[in-house]
Amino acid sequence: QVQLVESGGRLVQAGGSLRLSCAASGCTFYNYALGWFRQAPGKEREFVAAIVRSGDGTSYADSLKGRFTISRDNAKNTVYLQMNSLKAEDTAVYYCAAKDVSFLSGLSRSSNWYNYWGQGTQVTVSS
């Protein structure tokens, strides 16, 4: 079974940077599309970014484009989310998600498309 383990979430001051990591196991990592989502208290889960299995295609929430960067290292079975210029509104639990696309292509901004999820890591931005 696919397992995703996230790390890197912490308290950070506004304007700072943070890199989240999500390590995958139990899968042929290079056959999975990956995404990052976040959920703030009282709000719905929100799409952040996604990346195709080859790593050469990405998608971002419009409001986050330019500040956040998703990347993957297939040799390390890890997907990253680099977050810069953090704002208080970025405070949320951040989740990584994966979907087997061995016989598919592309990615999705919909949380329902993904069938494997990490435990989430808390990011708190203090202003």
Coordinates of N, CA and C in Angstrom, one line a residue:
Q1 N 0.8 -1.2 0.0 CA 0.0 0.0 0.0 C 0.9 1.2 0.0
V2 N 0.4 2.2 -0.7 CA 1.2 3.5 -0.8 C 1.1 4.2 0.5
Q3 N 2.2 4.7 1.0 CA 2.3 5.5 2.2 C 3.0 6.8 1.9
L4 N 2.5 7.9 2.4 CA 3.1 9.2 2.2 C 3.3 9.8 3.6
V5 N 4.6 10.3 3.8 CA 5.0 10.8 5.1 C 5.5 12.2 4.8
E6 N 4.8 13.2 5.4 CA 5.2 14.6 5.3 C 6.0 15.1 6.4
S7 N 6.8 16.1 6.1 CA 7.6 16.8 7.1 C 7.9 18.2 6.7
G8 N 8.4 19.0 7.6 CA 8.8 20.3 7.4 C 7.9 21.4 7.9
G9 N 6.7 21.1 8.3 CA 5.8 22.1 8.8 C 6.3 22.7 10.1
R10 N 6.1 24.0 10.3 CA 6.5 24.6 11.6 C 6.0 26.0 11.7
L11 N 6.3 26.7 12.8 CA 5.9 28.1 12.9 C 7.0 28.9 12.2
V12 N 6.5 29.9 11.4 CA 7.4 30.7 10.7 C 6.8 32.1 10.7
Q13 N 7.7 33.1 10.7 CA 7.2 34.5 10.6 C 6.8 34.9 9.2
A14 N 5.9 35.8 9.1 CA 5.5 36.3 7.8 C 6.7 36.8 7.0
G15 N 6.7 36.5 5.7 CA 7.8 36.9 4.9 C 8.9 35.8 4.8
G16 N 8.8 34.9 5.6 CA 9.8 33.8 5.6 C 9.5 32.7 4.6
S17 N 10.4 31.7 4.6 CA 10.3 30.6 3.6 C 10.3 29.3 4.4
L18 N 9.8 28.3 3.7 CA 9.7 27.0 4.3 C 9.6 26.0 3.1
R19 N 10.2 24.8 3.3 CA 10.1 23.8 2.4 C 9.5 22.5 3.0
L20 N 8.4 22.1 2.5 CA 7.8 20.9 2.9 C 8.2 19.7 2.1
S21 N 8.3 18.5 2.7 CA 8.7 17.3 2.0 C 7.7 16.2 2.2
C22 N 7.5 15.4 1.2 CA 6.6 14.2 1.3 C 7.3 13.0 0.7
A23 N 7.7 12.1 1.5 CA 8.4 10.9 1.1 C 7.4 9.8 0.9
A24 N 7.5 9.1 -0.3 CA 6.5 8.0 -0.6 C 7.2 6.7 -0.5
S25 N 6.4 5.7 -0.1 CA 6.9 4.3 -0.1 C 5.8 3.4 -0.5
G26 N 6.2 2.2 -0.9 CA 5.2 1.2 -1.3 C 4.6 1.4 -2.7
C27 N 5.3 2.1 -3.5 CA 4.9 2.3 -4.9 C 6.0 2.6 -5.8
T28 N 5.7 2.5 -7.1 CA 6.7 2.9 -8.1 C 6.5 4.4 -8.3
F29 N 7.3 5.1 -7.6 CA 7.1 6.5 -7.4 C 6.9 7.3 -8.7
Y30 N 7.7 6.9 -9.7 CA 7.7 7.6 -11.0 C 6.5 7.4 -11.8
N31 N 5.6 6.5 -11.3 CA 4.3 6.3 -12.0 C 3.2 7.1 -11.3
Y32 N 3.5 8.0 -10.4 CA 2.5 8.7 -9.7 C 2.5 10.2 -9.9
A33 N 1.4 10.7 -10.2 CA 1.2 12.2 -10.1 C 1.0 12.6 -8.7
L34 N 1.5 13.8 -8.3 CA 1.5 14.2 -6.9 C 0.9 15.6 -6.8
G35 N 0.3 15.9 -5.7 CA -0.3 17.2 -5.4 C -0.1 17.6 -4.0
W36 N -0.2 18.9 -3.8 CA -0.3 19.5 -2.4 C -1.6 20.2 -2.2
F37 N -2.2 20.0 -1.1 CA -3.4 20.7 -0.7 C -3.3 21.2 0.7
R38 N -4.1 22.2 1.0 CA -4.1 22.7 2.4 C -5.5 22.9 2.9
Q39 N -5.6 22.9 4.2 CA -6.9 23.2 4.8 C -6.7 24.0 6.1
A40 N -7.3 25.2 6.1 CA -7.3 26.0 7.3 C -8.5 25.8 8.1
P41 N -8.5 26.1 9.4 CA -9.6 25.9 10.3 C -10.9 26.5 9.7
G42 N -12.0 25.7 9.7 CA -13.3 26.2 9.2 C -13.4 26.4 7.7
K43 N -12.4 25.9 7.0 CA -12.4 26.1 5.5 C -12.3 24.7 4.8
E44 N -12.7 24.7 3.6 CA -12.6 23.5 2.8 C -11.1 23.3 2.3
R45 N -10.8 22.0 2.0 CA -9.5 21.7 1.5 C -9.3 22.4 0.2
E46 N -8.1 23.0 0.0 CA -7.8 23.8 -1.1 C -6.6 23.3 -1.9
F47 N -6.8 23.4 -3.2 CA -5.7 23.0 -4.0 C -4.5 24.0 -3.9
V48 N -3.3 23.4 -3.9 CA -2.1 24.3 -3.8 C -1.3 24.1 -5.1
A49 N -0.9 22.9 -5.4 CA 0.0 22.7 -6.5 C 0.0 21.2 -6.9
A50 N 0.4 20.9 -8.1 CA 0.5 19.5 -8.5 C 1.5 19.3 -9.6
I51 N 2.0 18.1 -9.7 CA 3.1 17.8 -10.7 C 2.9 16.5 -11.3
V52 N 3.2 16.4 -12.6 CA 3.0 15.2 -13.4 C 4.1 14.2 -13.0
R53 N 4.0 13.0 -13.4 CA 4.9 12.0 -12.9 C 6.3 12.2 -13.5
S54 N 6.5 12.8 -14.6 CA 7.8 13.0 -15.1 C 8.5 14.2 -14.5
G55 N 7.7 15.1 -13.9 CA 8.2 16.3 -13.3 C 8.3 17.5 -14.2
D56 N 7.9 17.3 -15.4 CA 8.1 18.4 -16.4 C 6.8 19.2 -16.6
G57 N 5.8 19.0 -15.8 CA 4.6 19.7 -15.9 C 4.0 20.0 -14.5
T58 N 3.6 21.2 -14.3 CA 3.1 21.6 -13.0 C 1.8 22.4 -13.1
S59 N 1.1 22.6 -12.0 CA -0.1 23.4 -11.9 C -0.1 24.0 -10.5
Y60 N -0.6 25.3 -10.5 CA -0.6 26.0 -9.2 C -2.0 26.7 -9.1
A61 N -2.4 26.8 -7.8 CA -3.5 27.7 -7.5 C -3.1 29.2 -8.0
D62 N -4.0 29.9 -8.6 CA -3.7 31.2 -9.2 C -3.1 32.1 -8.1
S63 N -3.7 32.1 -6.9 CA -3.3 33.0 -5.9 C -1.9 32.7 -5.3
L64 N -1.4 31.5 -5.6 CA -0.1 31.1 -5.0 C 1.0 31.1 -6.1
K65 N 0.7 31.2 -7.3 CA 1.7 31.1 -8.4 C 2.7 32.3 -8.2
G66 N 3.9 31.9 -8.2 CA 5.0 32.9 -8.0 C 5.6 32.8 -6.7
R67 N 4.9 32.3 -5.7 CA 5.4 32.2 -4.3 C 5.7 30.8 -4.0
F68 N 4.9 29.8 -4.5 CA 5.1 28.4 -4.2 C 5.7 27.7 -5.4
T69 N 6.5 26.7 -5.1 CA 7.0 25.9 -6.2 C 7.0 24.4 -5.8
I70 N 6.4 23.6 -6.7 CA 6.4 22.1 -6.4 C 7.5 21.5 -7.3
S71 N 8.1 20.5 -6.7 CA 9.1 19.7 -7.5 C 9.2 18.3 -7.0
R72 N 9.8 17.4 -7.7 CA 9.9 16.1 -7.3 C 11.3 15.5 -7.6
D73 N 11.7 14.6 -6.8 CA 13.0 13.9 -7.1 C 12.6 12.4 -7.1
N74 N 12.5 11.8 -8.3 CA 12.0 10.5 -8.4 C 13.1 9.5 -7.8
A75 N 14.3 9.9 -7.8 CA 15.4 9.0 -7.3 C 15.2 8.9 -5.7
K76 N 14.7 9.9 -5.1 CA 14.5 9.9 -3.7 C 13.1 9.7 -3.2
N77 N 12.2 9.4 -4.2 CA 10.8 9.1 -3.9 C 10.2 10.3 -3.1
T78 N 10.5 11.5 -3.4 CA 10.1 12.6 -2.6 C 9.5 13.8 -3.5
V79 N 8.5 14.4 -3.0 CA 7.9 15.6 -3.6 C 8.1 16.7 -2.6
Y80 N 8.4 17.9 -3.1 CA 8.6 19.1 -2.3 C 7.7 20.2 -2.6
L81 N 7.5 21.0 -1.6 CA 6.7 22.3 -1.8 C 7.6 23.4 -1.2
Q82 N 8.2 24.2 -2.0 CA 8.9 25.4 -1.5 C 8.0 26.5 -1.4
M83 N 7.9 27.1 -0.2 CA 7.0 28.2 0.0 C 7.8 29.5 0.4
N84 N 7.6 30.5 -0.4 CA 8.3 31.8 -0.1 C 7.4 32.9 0.2
S85 N 7.9 34.0 0.8 CA 7.1 35.1 1.1 C 5.8 34.7 1.8
L86 N 5.9 34.0 2.8 CA 4.7 33.4 3.5 C 3.9 34.5 4.2
K87 N 2.6 34.3 4.1 CA 1.6 35.2 4.7 C 0.8 34.5 5.8
A88 N 0.2 35.3 6.6 CA -0.6 34.7 7.7 C -1.7 33.8 7.1
E89 N -2.2 34.2 6.0 CA -3.3 33.5 5.3 C -2.8 32.1 4.8
D90 N -1.5 31.9 4.8 CA -1.0 30.6 4.4 C -1.1 29.5 5.5
T91 N -1.4 30.0 6.7 CA -1.5 29.1 7.8 C -2.6 28.0 7.5
A92 N -2.2 26.7 7.6 CA -3.1 25.6 7.3 C -2.3 24.3 7.6
V93 N -3.1 23.2 7.6 CA -2.5 21.9 7.5 C -2.3 21.6 6.0
Y94 N -1.1 21.2 5.7 CA -0.7 20.9 4.3 C -0.6 19.4 4.1
Y95 N -1.3 18.9 3.1 CA -1.3 17.5 2.8 C -0.7 17.3 1.4
C96 N 0.0 16.1 1.3 CA 0.4 15.7 0.0 C -0.5 14.5 -0.5
A97 N -0.7 14.4 -1.7 CA -1.6 13.4 -2.3 C -0.9 12.8 -3.5
A98 N -1.3 11.5 -3.8 CA -0.8 10.8 -5.0 C -1.8 10.0 -5.7
K99 N -1.6 9.8 -7.0 CA -2.5 9.0 -7.8 C -1.6 8.2 -8.8
D100 N -1.9 7.0 -8.9 CA -1.2 6.1 -9.9 C -1.7 6.5 -11.3
V101 N -0.8 6.9 -12.1 CA -1.1 7.3 -13.5 C -0.2 6.6 -14.5
S102 N 0.1 5.3 -14.2 CA 0.9 4.5 -15.0 C 0.3 4.4 -16.5
F103 N -1.0 4.4 -16.6 CA -1.7 4.3 -17.9 C -2.5 5.5 -18.2
L104 N -2.1 6.6 -17.5 CA -2.8 7.9 -17.7 C -1.8 9.0 -17.9
S105 N -2.2 10.2 -17.9 CA -1.3 11.3 -18.0 C -2.0 12.5 -17.3
G106 N -1.1 13.5 -17.0 CA -1.7 14.8 -16.5 C -1.7 14.8 -15.0
L107 N -2.6 15.7 -14.5 CA -2.8 15.9 -13.1 C -4.1 16.4 -12.8
S108 N -4.4 16.7 -11.6 CA -5.8 17.3 -11.3 C -5.7 18.3 -10.1
R109 N -6.6 19.3 -10.1 CA -6.7 20.2 -9.0 C -7.7 19.7 -8.0
S110 N -8.4 18.6 -8.3 CA -9.5 18.1 -7.4 C -9.0 17.1 -6.4
S111 N -9.3 17.4 -5.2 CA -8.8 16.4 -4.1 C -9.4 15.0 -4.3
N112 N -10.6 14.9 -4.9 CA -11.2 13.7 -5.1 C -10.5 12.8 -6.2
W113 N -9.7 13.4 -7.0 CA -9.0 12.6 -8.0 C -7.9 11.8 -7.4
Y114 N -7.3 12.2 -6.3 CA -6.2 11.5 -5.6 C -6.7 10.4 -4.7
N115 N -6.0 9.3 -4.6 CA -6.5 8.2 -3.8 C -5.5 7.8 -2.7
Y116 N -4.4 8.5 -2.5 CA -3.5 8.3 -1.4 C -3.1 9.7 -0.8
W117 N -3.1 9.7 0.5 CA -2.9 11.0 1.2 C -1.9 10.8 2.3
G118 N -1.1 11.9 2.6 CA -0.3 11.9 3.7 C -1.1 12.3 5.0
Q119 N -0.4 12.4 6.1 CA -1.0 12.7 7.4 C -1.3 14.2 7.6
G120 N -0.6 15.0 6.8 CA -0.7 16.4 7.0 C 0.4 17.0 7.9
T121 N 0.9 18.2 7.6 CA 1.8 18.8 8.4 C 1.4 20.3 8.6
Q122 N 1.5 20.8 9.9 CA 1.0 22.1 10.2 C 2.0 23.2 9.9
V123 N 1.5 24.1 9.1 CA 2.3 25.3 8.8 C 1.6 26.5 9.5
T124 N 2.2 27.2 10.3 CA 1.7 28.4 11.0 C 2.6 29.6 10.7
V125 N 1.9 30.6 10.1 CA 2.6 31.8 9.8 C 2.2 32.9 10.7
S126 N 3.1 33.5 11.5 CA 2.9 34.5 12.5 C 3.2 35.9 11.9
S127 N 2.2 36.8 12.1 CA 2.4 38.1 11.6 C 2.5 39.1 12.7

